[in-house]
Coordinates of C-alpha atoms in Angstrom, one line a residue:
Chain K
M157 CA 10.2 73.8 -94.5
L158 CA 7.3 73.9 -96.9
K159 CA 5.4 71.5 -94.8
F160 CA 6.1 73.7 -91.8
I161 CA 4.8 76.8 -93.6
I162 CA 1.6 75.0 -94.8
K163 CA 0.9 73.6 -91.3
R164 CA 1.4 77.1 -89.8
L165 CA -1.0 78.7 -92.3
L166 CA -3.7 76.1 -91.6
S167 CA -3.4 76.7 -87.9
A168 CA -4.3 80.3 -88.4
I169 CA -7.7 79.6 -89.8
P170 CA -9.4 78.6 -86.5
V171 CA -7.8 81.5 -84.8
L172 CA -9.2 84.0 -87.2
F173 CA -12.6 82.3 -87.1
I174 CA -12.7 82.8 -83.3
V175 CA -11.5 86.4 -83.6
V176 CA -14.4 87.1 -86.0
T177 CA -16.9 85.5 -83.6
L178 CA -15.5 87.3 -80.6
V179 CA -15.5 90.7 -82.3
F180 CA -19.0 90.2 -83.5
L181 CA -20.2 89.3 -80.0
L182 CA -18.3 92.1 -78.4
M183 CA -19.8 94.7 -80.7
R184 CA -23.4 93.5 -80.0
V185 CA -23.0 93.9 -76.2
I186 CA -21.6 97.4 -76.3
P187 CA -24.1 99.7 -74.6
G188 CA -25.6 102.5 -76.8
D189 CA -27.6 102.0 -79.9
P190 CA -26.0 102.9 -83.2
A191 CA -29.3 104.1 -84.7
T192 CA -29.9 106.6 -81.9
M193 CA -26.2 107.6 -82.0
M194 CA -26.4 108.3 -85.7
L195 CA -29.7 110.0 -86.0
G196 CA -29.5 112.0 -82.7
E197 CA -31.3 111.7 -79.4
D198 CA -34.5 113.4 -80.5
A199 CA -34.9 111.6 -83.9
D200 CA -38.3 110.4 -85.0
P201 CA -38.8 106.8 -83.7
A202 CA -40.1 105.8 -87.1
D203 CA -36.8 107.0 -88.7
I204 CA -34.9 105.0 -86.1
E205 CA -36.9 101.9 -86.9
A206 CA -36.4 102.4 -90.6
F207 CA -32.7 102.9 -90.1
K208 CA -32.4 99.7 -88.0
E209 CA -34.3 97.8 -90.6
M210 CA -32.0 99.1 -93.3
M211 CA -28.8 98.1 -91.4
G212 CA -30.2 94.7 -90.6
L213 CA -30.1 95.5 -86.9
N214 CA -33.6 94.1 -86.2
A215 CA -32.8 90.6 -87.5
P216 CA -32.3 87.8 -84.8
I217 CA -28.7 87.7 -83.6
A218 CA -28.0 84.3 -85.1
K219 CA -29.1 85.5 -88.6
Q220 CA -27.0 88.6 -88.2
Y221 CA -24.0 86.4 -87.4
I222 CA -24.4 84.2 -90.3
D223 CA -24.9 87.1 -92.7
Y224 CA -21.8 88.7 -91.2
L225 CA -19.7 85.6 -91.7
K226 CA -20.9 85.3 -95.3
N227 CA -20.1 88.9 -96.0
I228 CA -16.7 88.7 -94.5
L229 CA -15.8 85.7 -96.6
T230 CA -17.1 87.2 -99.8
G231 CA -15.1 90.4 -99.2
N232 CA -18.2 92.5 -98.6
W233 CA -17.2 94.1 -95.2
G234 CA -20.1 96.6 -95.2
N235 CA -20.3 100.3 -95.0
S236 CA -19.4 102.6 -92.2
L237 CA -22.3 104.0 -90.3
Y238 CA -20.6 107.3 -90.0
Y239 CA -18.8 107.8 -93.3
K240 CA -21.3 105.8 -95.3
T241 CA -18.4 104.6 -97.4
P242 CA -17.1 100.9 -97.5
V243 CA -15.3 100.1 -94.3
F244 CA -12.5 98.3 -96.1
Q245 CA -11.8 101.4 -98.2
N246 CA -11.7 103.6 -95.1
I247 CA -9.1 101.3 -93.6
L248 CA -7.0 101.3 -96.7
D249 CA -7.1 105.1 -96.7
R250 CA -5.9 105.3 -93.1
M251 CA -3.4 102.4 -93.3
E252 CA -0.3 104.2 -94.5
P253 CA 0.8 106.2 -91.5
T254 CA 0.0 103.3 -89.0
I255 CA 2.0 100.8 -91.0
L256 CA 4.8 103.2 -91.6
I257 CA 5.1 104.2 -87.9
T258 CA 5.0 100.5 -86.9
L259 CA 7.8 99.6 -89.3
Y260 CA 9.9 102.7 -88.5
S261 CA 9.6 102.1 -84.8
T262 CA 10.3 98.3 -85.1
V263 CA 13.4 99.0 -87.2
L264 CA 14.6 101.6 -84.7
S265 CA 14.1 99.3 -81.7
V266 CA 15.8 96.4 -83.4
I267 CA 18.9 98.3 -84.5
I268 CA 19.2 100.0 -81.2
G269 CA 18.0 97.3 -78.8
I270 CA 19.9 94.3 -80.1
P271 CA 23.4 95.9 -80.1
F272 CA 22.9 97.4 -76.6
G273 CA 21.8 94.0 -75.3
V274 CA 24.9 92.3 -76.8
I275 CA 27.1 95.0 -75.3
A276 CA 25.5 94.6 -71.9
A277 CA 25.9 90.8 -72.0
R278 CA 29.6 91.1 -73.1
R279 CA 30.4 93.5 -70.4
R280 CA 28.4 91.7 -67.8
A281 CA 28.5 93.1 -64.2
T282 CA 30.4 96.2 -65.2
V283 CA 29.4 99.9 -65.2
T284 CA 28.4 99.6 -68.9
D285 CA 26.1 96.7 -68.1
Y286 CA 24.5 98.4 -65.1
S287 CA 23.9 101.7 -67.0
I288 CA 22.3 99.9 -70.0
T289 CA 20.1 97.7 -67.8
T290 CA 19.1 100.7 -65.7
L291 CA 18.3 102.8 -68.8
A292 CA 16.3 99.9 -70.2
I293 CA 14.2 99.6 -67.0
F294 CA 13.7 103.3 -67.1
G295 CA 12.6 103.2 -70.7
N296 CA 10.2 100.4 -69.9
S297 CA 8.6 102.5 -67.2
M298 CA 7.7 105.5 -69.3
P299 CA 4.1 105.8 -70.5
S300 CA 4.4 106.4 -74.2
F301 CA 1.6 109.0 -74.3
W302 CA 3.4 111.1 -71.7
L303 CA 6.7 110.7 -73.5
G304 CA 5.0 111.8 -76.7
I305 CA 3.5 114.9 -75.0
M306 CA 6.9 115.8 -73.5
M307 CA 8.6 115.4 -76.9
V308 CA 6.0 117.6 -78.6
Y309 CA 6.7 120.2 -76.0
L310 CA 10.5 120.0 -76.1
F311 CA 11.3 119.2 -79.8
G312 CA 8.2 120.6 -81.4
V313 CA 7.3 123.7 -79.5
Q314 CA 10.5 124.8 -77.8
L315 CA 13.2 123.7 -80.2
G316 CA 11.1 123.5 -83.4
W317 CA 13.0 120.5 -84.7
F318 CA 10.0 118.4 -85.6
P319 CA 6.4 119.2 -86.6
V320 CA 4.2 119.3 -83.5
Q321 CA 1.4 117.1 -85.1
G322 CA 0.0 115.8 -88.3
Y323 CA 1.2 113.5 -91.0
V324 CA 2.6 114.1 -94.5
S325 CA 1.7 111.2 -96.7
I326 CA 4.2 109.6 -99.1
A327 CA 2.1 110.8 -102.1
E328 CA 2.2 114.4 -100.7
G329 CA 5.8 114.9 -99.8
G330 CA 7.8 111.8 -100.7
L331 CA 9.1 109.1 -98.3
L332 CA 11.7 111.2 -96.5
K333 CA 9.3 114.0 -95.6
S334 CA 6.8 111.4 -94.5
L335 CA 9.3 109.7 -92.3
Y336 CA 10.3 113.0 -90.9
S337 CA 6.7 113.8 -89.9
I338 CA 6.4 110.5 -88.0
T339 CA 9.8 110.5 -86.3
M340 CA 8.5 111.7 -82.9
P341 CA 5.5 109.3 -82.7
S342 CA 7.8 106.4 -83.8
I343 CA 10.3 107.2 -81.1
S344 CA 7.7 107.7 -78.4
I345 CA 6.1 104.3 -79.0
G346 CA 9.5 102.7 -79.8
I347 CA 11.3 103.4 -76.5
Q348 CA 9.5 100.7 -74.6
N349 CA 10.4 98.2 -77.3
V350 CA 14.0 99.3 -77.4
S351 CA 14.2 98.6 -73.7
S352 CA 12.5 95.2 -73.7
I353 CA 14.5 94.0 -76.8
A354 CA 17.8 95.2 -75.1
R355 CA 16.9 93.4 -71.8
Y356 CA 15.8 90.3 -73.6
T357 CA 18.8 90.1 -75.9
R358 CA 21.1 90.5 -72.9
S359 CA 19.5 87.6 -71.0
T360 CA 19.2 85.2 -73.9
M361 CA 22.8 86.0 -74.9
L362 CA 23.9 85.2 -71.3
D363 CA 22.1 81.9 -71.6
V364 CA 23.8 81.0 -74.8
L365 CA 27.2 82.0 -73.5
N366 CA 26.9 79.3 -70.9
E367 CA 26.4 76.6 -73.6
D368 CA 29.0 74.0 -74.3
Y369 CA 29.6 74.9 -77.9
V370 CA 30.6 78.4 -76.9
R371 CA 33.2 76.9 -74.5
T372 CA 34.4 74.7 -77.4
A373 CA 34.6 77.7 -79.7
R374 CA 36.7 79.5 -77.0
A375 CA 38.8 76.5 -76.4
K376 CA 39.5 76.3 -80.1
G377 CA 41.2 79.7 -79.7
L378 CA 38.7 81.8 -81.7
S379 CA 38.8 85.5 -81.0
E380 CA 36.2 86.9 -78.6
K381 CA 34.6 88.8 -81.5
K382 CA 34.0 85.6 -83.4
V383 CA 32.7 83.8 -80.4
Y384 CA 30.2 86.6 -79.8
Y385 CA 29.0 87.5 -83.2
K386 CA 29.4 84.3 -85.1
H387 CA 28.6 81.6 -82.5
S388 CA 26.4 83.2 -80.0
L389 CA 24.4 86.0 -81.6
K390 CA 22.4 84.0 -84.1
N391 CA 21.3 81.5 -81.5
S392 CA 20.3 84.1 -79.0
L393 CA 18.3 86.0 -81.6
A394 CA 15.7 83.3 -82.1
P395 CA 13.8 84.0 -78.9
V396 CA 14.2 87.8 -79.6
V397 CA 12.2 87.3 -82.8
T398 CA 9.2 86.2 -80.8
L399 CA 9.5 89.4 -78.8
V400 CA 9.6 91.5 -82.0
G401 CA 6.2 89.8 -82.8
F402 CA 4.8 90.9 -79.5
S403 CA 6.1 94.4 -79.9
I404 CA 4.5 94.8 -83.4
A405 CA 1.2 93.8 -81.8
G406 CA 1.9 96.3 -79.0
M407 CA 2.6 99.1 -81.5
L408 CA -0.5 98.4 -83.6
G409 CA -2.5 98.7 -80.4
G410 CA -0.4 101.7 -79.2
S411 CA -1.2 103.5 -82.5
V412 CA -4.5 104.3 -80.9
V413 CA -2.6 106.4 -78.4
S414 CA 0.2 107.8 -80.4
E415 CA -2.1 108.8 -83.3
T416 CA -4.3 110.6 -80.8
V417 CA -1.3 112.4 -79.2
F418 CA 0.2 113.5 -82.5
N419 CA -3.1 113.9 -84.3
I420 CA -2.3 111.5 -87.1
P421 CA -5.1 110.2 -89.3
G422 CA -4.3 106.5 -89.1
M423 CA -5.9 103.2 -88.3
G424 CA -5.5 103.7 -84.5
K425 CA -7.3 107.0 -84.5
L426 CA -10.0 105.5 -86.7
A427 CA -10.4 102.6 -84.3
Y428 CA -10.8 104.9 -81.4
D429 CA -13.2 107.3 -83.1
S430 CA -15.3 104.5 -84.5
L431 CA -15.7 103.0 -81.0
M432 CA -16.7 106.3 -79.6
R433 CA -19.2 106.8 -82.4
R434 CA -20.6 103.2 -82.0
D435 CA -19.7 102.7 -85.7
Y436 CA -19.8 98.9 -85.3
P437 CA -19.1 97.8 -88.9
Q438 CA -16.1 100.1 -89.0
E439 CA -14.8 98.9 -85.6
Q440 CA -15.3 95.2 -86.4
A441 CA -13.4 95.7 -89.7
I442 CA -10.5 97.4 -88.1
I443 CA -10.1 94.8 -85.3
L444 CA -10.4 92.0 -87.8
F445 CA -7.9 93.7 -90.1
I446 CA -5.4 94.2 -87.3
A447 CA -5.9 90.5 -86.3
I448 CA -5.2 89.4 -89.8
I449 CA -2.0 91.6 -90.0
L450 CA -0.8 90.1 -86.7
V451 CA -1.6 86.5 -87.7
I452 CA 0.4 87.0 -90.9
T453 CA 3.2 88.7 -89.0
N454 CA 3.4 85.8 -86.5
I455 CA 3.5 83.3 -89.3
I456 CA 6.4 85.2 -90.9
L457 CA 8.2 85.4 -87.6
D458 CA 7.7 81.7 -86.9
I459 CA 9.4 81.0 -90.3
V460 CA 12.3 83.3 -89.4
Y461 CA 12.5 81.6 -86.0
K462 CA 12.6 78.2 -87.7
Y463 CA 15.4 79.5 -90.0
L464 CA 17.4 80.8 -87.0
D465 CA 16.8 77.7 -84.9
P466 CA 15.9 74.7 -87.0
R467 CA 15.5 72.5 -83.9
I468 CA 12.1 73.9 -83.0
E469 CA 8.8 72.3 -84.0
L470 CA 5.3 73.7 -83.9
D471 CA 4.0 73.3 -80.4
Q472 CA 0.9 71.3 -80.5
Chain E
M254 CA 39.4 90.1 -39.7
E255 CA 35.9 90.0 -38.3
T256 CA 35.1 93.4 -39.9
I257 CA 36.3 92.3 -43.3
K258 CA 34.2 89.2 -43.1
S259 CA 31.1 91.0 -42.0
R260 CA 31.7 93.6 -44.7
A261 CA 31.9 90.9 -47.4
K262 CA 28.7 89.4 -46.0
F263 CA 27.1 92.8 -46.2
I264 CA 28.1 93.4 -49.8
F265 CA 26.8 89.9 -50.7
F266 CA 23.6 90.6 -49.0
M267 CA 23.2 94.0 -50.7
K268 CA 23.9 92.5 -54.1
R269 CA 21.2 89.9 -53.6
Y270 CA 18.6 91.9 -51.8
G271 CA 19.6 95.6 -52.3
R272 CA 17.2 96.3 -55.1
I273 CA 14.3 94.6 -53.3
I274 CA 15.0 96.7 -50.2
I275 CA 15.4 100.0 -52.0
A276 CA 12.4 99.5 -54.4
G277 CA 10.4 98.0 -51.5
T278 CA 10.9 101.1 -49.4
V279 CA 9.8 103.3 -52.2
L280 CA 6.7 101.1 -52.7
I281 CA 5.9 101.3 -49.0
I282 CA 6.1 105.1 -49.2
I283 CA 3.8 105.0 -52.2
M284 CA 1.3 102.8 -50.4
L285 CA 1.4 105.0 -47.3
I286 CA 0.7 108.0 -49.6
A287 CA -2.3 106.1 -51.0
I288 CA -3.6 105.2 -47.5
L289 CA -3.0 108.6 -45.9
A290 CA -4.2 110.6 -49.0
P291 CA -6.7 112.7 -47.1
L292 CA -4.0 113.8 -44.7
I293 CA -1.4 114.6 -47.3
A294 CA -3.6 116.3 -49.9
T295 CA -3.6 120.1 -49.5
H296 CA -7.0 120.6 -51.2
D297 CA -10.1 118.8 -52.1
P298 CA -9.2 116.9 -55.3
Y299 CA -12.7 117.1 -56.7
K300 CA -13.4 120.8 -56.0
V301 CA -13.9 122.8 -59.1
N302 CA -13.0 126.5 -58.8
I303 CA -12.9 128.4 -62.1
Y304 CA -11.4 131.5 -60.6
E305 CA -8.3 129.6 -59.6
A306 CA -8.0 127.7 -62.9
K307 CA -4.7 127.2 -64.8
I308 CA -2.5 128.5 -62.0
T309 CA 1.2 127.7 -62.4
P310 CA 2.9 126.1 -59.4
N311 CA 3.1 128.5 -56.4
D312 CA 3.2 128.3 -52.6
E313 CA -0.5 127.5 -52.3
Y314 CA -0.8 125.0 -55.2
I315 CA 2.6 123.3 -55.3
M316 CA 1.9 121.6 -58.6
G317 CA -0.5 124.2 -60.0
T318 CA -4.1 123.8 -60.9
D319 CA -5.8 122.3 -63.9
A320 CA -8.3 123.8 -66.4
Y321 CA -11.1 123.5 -63.8
G322 CA -9.1 125.0 -61.0
R323 CA -8.6 121.7 -59.2
D324 CA -5.4 121.2 -57.3
I325 CA -3.1 118.9 -59.3
F326 CA -1.0 117.9 -56.3
S327 CA -4.0 116.6 -54.4
R328 CA -5.3 114.9 -57.5
I329 CA -2.0 113.1 -58.0
I330 CA -2.0 112.0 -54.3
Y331 CA -5.6 110.6 -54.7
G332 CA -4.6 109.1 -58.1
T333 CA -2.1 106.9 -56.2
R334 CA -5.1 105.2 -54.5
T335 CA -6.9 104.6 -57.8
S336 CA -3.8 103.2 -59.4
L337 CA -2.8 100.9 -56.6
I338 CA -6.3 99.5 -55.9
I339 CA -6.9 98.7 -59.6
S340 CA -3.4 97.3 -60.2
V341 CA -3.3 95.1 -57.2
S342 CA -6.8 93.7 -57.5
V343 CA -6.4 93.1 -61.3
N344 CA -3.3 91.1 -60.8
A345 CA -4.5 89.1 -57.8
L346 CA -7.7 88.2 -59.7
A347 CA -5.9 87.5 -62.9
I348 CA -3.4 85.2 -61.2
I349 CA -6.1 83.3 -59.4
I350 CA -8.4 82.8 -62.4
G351 CA -5.6 82.4 -64.9
T352 CA -3.9 79.7 -62.7
I353 CA -7.1 77.7 -62.5
I354 CA -7.6 77.9 -66.3
G355 CA -4.0 77.1 -66.9
L356 CA -4.1 74.1 -64.5
M357 CA -7.2 72.7 -66.1
C358 CA -5.8 73.2 -69.6
G359 CA -2.5 71.5 -68.8
Y360 CA -4.2 68.6 -67.2
F361 CA -7.4 67.9 -69.1
L362 CA -6.8 67.8 -72.8
Y363 CA -10.4 68.5 -73.9
V364 CA -10.5 71.7 -71.9
D365 CA -7.2 72.6 -73.4
R366 CA -8.3 72.4 -77.0
I367 CA -11.2 74.8 -76.5
V368 CA -9.6 77.3 -74.1
M369 CA -6.3 77.5 -75.8
R370 CA -7.9 78.4 -79.1
I371 CA -9.8 81.2 -77.5
M372 CA -6.6 82.4 -75.8
E373 CA -4.8 82.2 -79.1
A374 CA -7.5 84.4 -80.7
L375 CA -7.2 86.9 -77.8
N376 CA -3.5 86.9 -78.3
A377 CA -4.0 87.8 -82.0
L378 CA -5.4 91.1 -80.9
P379 CA -3.3 93.9 -79.5
M380 CA -3.8 94.0 -75.7
L381 CA -4.4 97.8 -75.5
L382 CA -7.1 97.7 -78.3
L383 CA -8.8 94.8 -76.6
A384 CA -8.7 96.7 -73.3
I385 CA -10.3 99.7 -74.9
V386 CA -13.0 97.7 -76.5
F387 CA -13.7 95.7 -73.3
A388 CA -13.8 98.9 -71.3
S389 CA -16.4 100.5 -73.6
V390 CA -18.4 97.2 -73.6
L391 CA -18.5 97.2 -69.8
G392 CA -19.0 100.9 -69.2
Q393 CA -17.5 103.2 -66.6
G394 CA -16.5 102.3 -63.1
V395 CA -13.6 101.1 -61.0
D396 CA -15.1 97.6 -60.6
K397 CA -15.7 97.3 -64.4
L398 CA -12.3 98.5 -65.2
I399 CA -10.9 95.8 -62.9
I400 CA -12.9 93.2 -64.7
C401 CA -11.7 94.5 -68.1
L402 CA -8.0 94.6 -67.2
T403 CA -8.3 91.1 -65.6
M404 CA -9.7 89.6 -68.8
V405 CA -6.9 91.2 -70.8
N406 CA -4.3 89.6 -68.5
L407 CA -5.8 86.1 -68.4
P408 CA -4.3 84.6 -71.6
G409 CA -0.7 85.3 -70.6
I410 CA -1.1 83.8 -67.1
A411 CA -3.1 80.8 -68.3
R412 CA -0.4 80.1 -70.9
L413 CA 2.4 80.4 -68.3
V414 CA 0.7 77.9 -65.9
R415 CA -0.2 75.6 -68.7
S416 CA 3.3 75.3 -70.0
Q417 CA 4.6 74.6 -66.5
V418 CA 2.0 71.9 -66.0
L419 CA 2.8 70.3 -69.4
S420 CA 6.4 70.0 -68.5
L421 CA 5.8 68.9 -64.9
K422 CA 3.2 66.3 -65.9
E423 CA 5.9 64.1 -67.5
K424 CA 7.9 64.0 -64.3
E425 CA 8.3 60.8 -62.4
F426 CA 6.9 62.0 -59.1
I427 CA 3.6 62.7 -60.7
E428 CA 3.5 59.3 -62.2
S429 CA 4.2 57.8 -58.8
A430 CA 1.5 59.9 -57.3
K431 CA -0.9 58.6 -59.9
A432 CA 0.2 55.0 -59.4
S433 CA -0.4 55.4 -55.7
G434 CA -4.0 56.3 -56.5
A435 CA -4.0 60.1 -55.9
S436 CA -7.0 61.8 -57.5
N437 CA -6.5 64.4 -60.3
F438 CA -7.7 67.1 -58.0
R439 CA -5.1 66.1 -55.4
I440 CA -2.3 65.9 -58.0
I441 CA -3.1 69.3 -59.4
F442 CA -3.4 71.2 -56.2
K443 CA -1.0 69.3 -54.0
Y444 CA 1.9 68.4 -56.4
I445 CA 1.7 70.7 -59.4
L446 CA 0.5 74.0 -58.1
P447 CA 3.2 74.5 -55.5
L448 CA 5.8 74.2 -58.2
C449 CA 4.2 77.0 -60.2
Y450 CA 4.5 79.5 -57.3
S451 CA 7.8 81.1 -58.2
P452 CA 7.0 81.9 -61.9
L453 CA 3.6 83.2 -60.7
I454 CA 5.1 85.5 -58.1
I455 CA 7.4 86.9 -60.8
R456 CA 4.5 87.3 -63.1
F457 CA 2.5 89.1 -60.4
T458 CA 5.2 91.7 -59.6
N459 CA 5.8 92.3 -63.3
G460 CA 2.1 92.5 -63.9
L461 CA 1.7 95.3 -61.3
S462 CA 3.8 97.7 -63.3
A463 CA 2.3 96.7 -66.6
T464 CA -1.2 97.2 -65.3
I465 CA -0.4 100.7 -64.0
L466 CA 0.8 101.7 -67.5
T467 CA -2.3 100.2 -69.2
Q468 CA -4.7 101.7 -66.8
S469 CA -3.0 105.1 -67.1
T470 CA -3.3 104.8 -70.9
L471 CA -7.0 104.0 -70.7
S472 CA -7.6 107.0 -68.4
F473 CA -5.6 109.1 -70.7
L474 CA -7.9 108.2 -73.6
G475 CA -10.9 108.9 -71.3
V476 CA -12.0 105.2 -71.4
G477 CA -13.0 103.2 -68.3
L478 CA -13.3 105.7 -65.5
D479 CA -15.4 108.8 -64.9
S480 CA -13.2 111.8 -65.7
R481 CA -13.9 113.3 -62.3
I482 CA -12.1 110.5 -60.5
P483 CA -8.5 111.5 -60.1
T484 CA -6.2 109.3 -62.1
W485 CA -2.7 109.9 -63.3
G486 CA -3.6 109.2 -66.9
G487 CA -6.7 111.3 -66.7
I488 CA -4.7 114.3 -65.4
I489 CA -2.4 114.1 -68.4
G490 CA -5.2 113.6 -70.8
E491 CA -7.0 116.7 -69.6
G492 CA -3.9 118.7 -69.4
R493 CA -2.8 117.9 -72.9
A494 CA -4.8 120.6 -74.6
Y495 CA -3.1 123.3 -72.5
M496 CA 0.3 121.7 -72.6
V497 CA 2.0 124.3 -74.8
V498 CA 1.3 127.1 -72.3
Y499 CA 1.0 125.2 -69.1
P500 CA 3.4 122.2 -69.1
H501 CA 2.9 121.7 -65.4
M502 CA -0.5 120.1 -66.1
C503 CA 1.1 117.0 -67.6
T504 CA 4.6 116.8 -66.2
Y505 CA 4.0 115.9 -62.6
A506 CA 1.4 113.2 -63.2
G507 CA 3.8 111.5 -65.7
L508 CA 6.6 111.6 -63.1
A509 CA 4.3 109.9 -60.6
I510 CA 3.6 107.1 -63.1
I511 CA 7.3 106.7 -63.9
I512 CA 8.4 106.5 -60.2
T513 CA 5.7 104.0 -59.3
V514 CA 6.2 101.8 -62.3
L515 CA 10.0 102.0 -61.9
A516 CA 9.7 100.9 -58.3
F517 CA 7.5 98.0 -59.1
S518 CA 9.8 96.9 -62.0
I519 CA 13.0 97.0 -60.0
F520 CA 11.3 95.2 -57.1
G521 CA 10.0 92.6 -59.6
D522 CA 13.5 92.1 -61.1
G523 CA 15.0 91.7 -57.7
V524 CA 12.4 89.1 -56.7
R525 CA 13.0 87.3 -60.0
D526 CA 16.7 87.1 -59.5
V527 CA 16.3 85.7 -56.0
L528 CA 13.6 83.1 -57.0
D529 CA 15.1 82.2 -60.3
P530 CA 18.8 83.0 -60.3
K531 CA 19.5 81.5 -63.7
L532 CA 17.4 84.2 -65.5
R533 CA 19.9 87.0 -64.5

């Protein structure tokens, strides 16, 4: 197991290196010059030159790249062009709501999605199965931004059950208040994942139920409950774990949308705003940061997968 | 006796193809709407008229008007065009390029090492964030949006084809083809590619619905297309600010997205069950 973990950690290094390179290149080809963007259209050309010189934007691209790599490795991620403060600090300041929404919504989708998938598989080809499957397809078809807006209208404006927008940080109002303020965004981006997890659990469960060892378990005279929850569920969950990884990635990306809809000062909103402001250092840092989170998440999920299904090896 | 038999046949037929037929019909209607948009639309979708702005649905404007006085119904009808054109071309392009990359990777190990690392890195980034960054790199325009969404879809398809190739490569019929002196090119396109068709068709139909959602999300955020071009996401994005007083500005466009995506998903599921019954 330890060997597996070390191997998995080492395999993440080239991935991150390519992400860094890719992000660097992407940011250089974005049209629009950050200096003009920062100082205004009618700024003095001399000022613009001075600004470029100061930010190192005039150096040859290869030198910029090497400097960039050096800085990333030494932990000096640079300053935001817009806020003038260290980019890493800005991310840390905005991290809380995004991470909290992602966790909240992942937990919601797992505790709702998996049981529904199991029930649908158990009652295969009955009304229950068809209703769950249909609901799941419906949930998968709903754009989260639209659902968010509709929820704001119904539960926020009309019924007044939840705050229409904004975020209460843990420091401000405690964990419960904070979770309350992000319930609607979490549900609106979670619905799609509930649906895909339910559908996926159902289909892997049906696969497992066809296996010989399940027949053996039944032949032994075990109760249906034991067959389902003890012999089948654990094995069918292994592939579902991979899906959870994908959905966490989806939610971190989706935070750009939900945080815009609900006006939450999180990483997603910062990513969107920085891109619109051509704040390269900030944007690079956020993308890199999210990539690191995702790589770590995937490593953890691979370990969970290995634990659930020891037969698997790292695919080479 | 005959009637019972034909009835059983009918039920069997409907169980197998029912979803494809129903969802397919809806899709044909949607395509007709896109093609016949100028005939169906009641107003010019581009025409700004500030005196008629923010009108709630009535006899003249059946879905009301937006903040600039443009008819929402006509904009949704024209938005069908935008969505379908982008979604179909993105998936067709992505399937073709992705398949070529996947075949090369599965068959030539040195290509595999390089490309798969890049694909892995792309996979370490959330698709939506990547799409937003690509879209702002490329600038506005339908063609650019198509390129952007195609790039985002490539890693998944390349991976799919690659894994198919890797498992097929070990099969005996490939070895016998090699032994009889078939070139790599011939083996790839004549023996391996045809066996990838059914997973690719499944991927294509599923991709259509996913692309409509992504594209709507980008337009909602105002990335990728000029805001004057009617798109479902764009209508919702512009209506959002007036949502509290005029919910009609967001509701209908959202329903258009749901109906279309739902039809594509159900159609895709039906196709999948026919092509690959064990996935049910």
